[in-house]
């Protein structure tokens, strides 16, 4: 959205785009979705390309379309099948006995002349999502040939082919049971053309173009018959209708035509009064058709037939969005005459290929045809008398409201029925294309306010949190302010909040005060720091009276504005609203929400005041960072909330989230409790609740102090150096104790670096302006073990250059530096008495990761360069030279700053321990634990860039892009459960020999996956085994989302059987929409925040239902698995399909990095990982 607004041009949103759906962000802040019933694009090598069915000769001699949604290969002549269709590593092929001649190519068709015998041609045609193969009988002599009594084709590929119960065929994956391809009942037709007549009735002139079209589909006057299709073993039998072949009135050629497609061909369905429902038509009729009328034919059946048409669409990223406009479009290609007649568009139930006329008509009409949405009187498509083909557009308020009414799920199914207003008159007969379209203009609503961001006045500050009805917040005065955090996916958009107060006034619980509006502000573009909107609660302004000692609730929601109408002075300027903060989605895995509740009790003493005494754990808000660590103590000052003698506290009741019970602590003589030490025993969001008790044993209102605790970490200092300006750099480990202060003037922020941006110093070589940074005090004790690490880029080698050091009284206690005399990186001390050197000289202008280690036990330095141990020193003399600040960009010698670093420094980390080789490698590799490209490999295992093995079990195999259906990122994919590899259902999967990440710390797992079909059960993509259960399982669950299917993550509370399991789900996915395209699935776990997020195709689900913040994952000791849930050496929930480009990170990836991985364009590699 932001890109479209800045550029002033529509910008494709590829993450929401699909085969039948294009999503575009408009410069006016709206989204436009253009949906079609036929595939318009396909996924290739990490992006969408337009479907192009034109055939080209390939290098191997075969013939293939430019781009379709399945992998198609037609024979170039000779032996073998005449067609191969590939999906998710599975192949379905058809062949005919004998050698094939070289085909004649024309547009999307390949014709094999005189196959299977003279006078009959085999014509294979590429479709957007499959193929058709036709036997074109050119003359009566060929039609009389007894070999046409039964046509036999040989099937290959190992898939299960059988009847669909309606005369058609289905091709299933025998492992998952899902349908991969389907073919409706085949039909045959002749080339009869409507005879021209006088007057206003229909006429069609026979042309070469029309004759060619008749080889692809029957015309309005064609004689059409169904034919039998049966399967015997690996043989497909087609039995033509002999009566049509021998009918003297037929016009040759006669076409015998089965068509094979991927599922979802029910996007266009025709039902009628006389014969089987059809889902494979190119254009079909609507209204009443009479075979006896000389100007009508191809009615189907033997006499009069009434037909109705249905079109189905599936939008994406849809949940809770506002529909501004909706337009249904369909192309009319034939009419009985050019006199306008009314046709109607209805809201209907979704039909299938098995829907009969009786199921949607007669007494069932009202249940199936639910609401008339729009109508029009037109006549198009009869070129002979002057009304050419034309697209008919339908718009109405009812149509828009119907579309918007289905926004309770991410991927709803929208079905439109098309019928003639007068189904008793032939003048209402029309034919329409199967390629209908639905155009939607959408406003993305603000996000539902989270309860964690809702606060109210509690005494003098706005720190009263959102409490449920059974534990309301007690306030001692009129709440002057309410606050809510509101965000909008349209970054930077102006928003306004709305709040409502409710209580029971004796006549029942109801809203008492409405339309309380907040200030108007631009929404923050920082997801971790959302904008807070404040509601002033002045009774004189809003005439708000809130009764005392009564339970009161309040809720809030956010509004965005119409374009260029954002003053906030008139609610008519509002465009669309978020859900109310207390609105619950009972089907979502996040639990039920509640309103915020409080009671005004003026008789209570006011709440005490709580502040951080040492800055270790500052209050949230406004401090939204992560501080300290589990096990690290912080000191707090607690003071009386009132100076009145009667309110003077004698003790304080203190409770920290995670404690089993509160603590009662005496106050000092002044009624305060200063410097009280509290040690969080776990990381995450923390809430400190404090109540005061006075001499009369009255309990005060509750003070709430929230803060964030980092996960247990060995870092004493961690400077990202991502600042965008200023003269200081924050230490992520504390609140200012070790912040870096910039010195000199020769420094620059925002230089592109290894992780975000870095600090560039000493560009101009001017000694008067030299730049560096230093802390205010010692960070590590140089007499004890320590580790210092940094990414550095040296721009020149003119002198010694120190990246990180720590001052003593005269010299630095250590130097992580470039040693100019030896032309090596080094960890050294003054005089080079002891130093560890790199194996190779530094390279100018190249990023290098340095880890310097002092091991107090061995009294040695060690140096790691880019994760490799390259040097060890001799004995390091004992340090007794005093303590000074840590320095970045210089050292100290003989009392003066020296060795100024010329270049860029990034991501400096200091630990009070000597790291191991493995830990040094993790510092270098950042969060990359493993990456498997999964390209073709003949061995039984595949390695990532560091040699971490992934063992391929059973018939799991890596394959080339051609076998993977050309849906891969680069080179190939992992094929799982392919029945062509074995004639029984396999249990293919891949595993490591042990854990590759700490699952109790932050981590991310991501990869591309394409299921062979819409599965009937659960199929696991990733799993991490523990002792008794999996630490996490990422799977596709067909039963989720009301049976529509969804990706999900399943996490147990502990490594034990029968424990509570927590789940997040994502129902906006390509497999959910039965598209022939891969999904990119990513799990991100942020341990300090206990947040688990599921991204699909680079995005969280609408309204963030794929995220929850109450998850703690245990440390698992078992194997990491791909393609199955592996536990105790036993695998289950096998995935059938392909997997590609799997990444595993020890750390939480950010939104932008997930999007890059989903697009297959990530710059994150083992060499430049975050």
PDB file of C-alpha atoms in Angstrom, residues 450 543 795 973:
ATOM      1  CA  UNK A 450      -5.465  -5.747  21.548  1.00  0.00           C
ATOM      2  CA  UNK A 543     -21.276  15.074  29.463  1.00  0.00           C
ATOM      3  CA  UNK A 795      38.304   0.297   4.129  1.00  0.00           C
ATOM      4  CA  UNK A 973      12.861 -29.939  -4.897  1.00  0.00           C
TER       5      UNK A 973
END
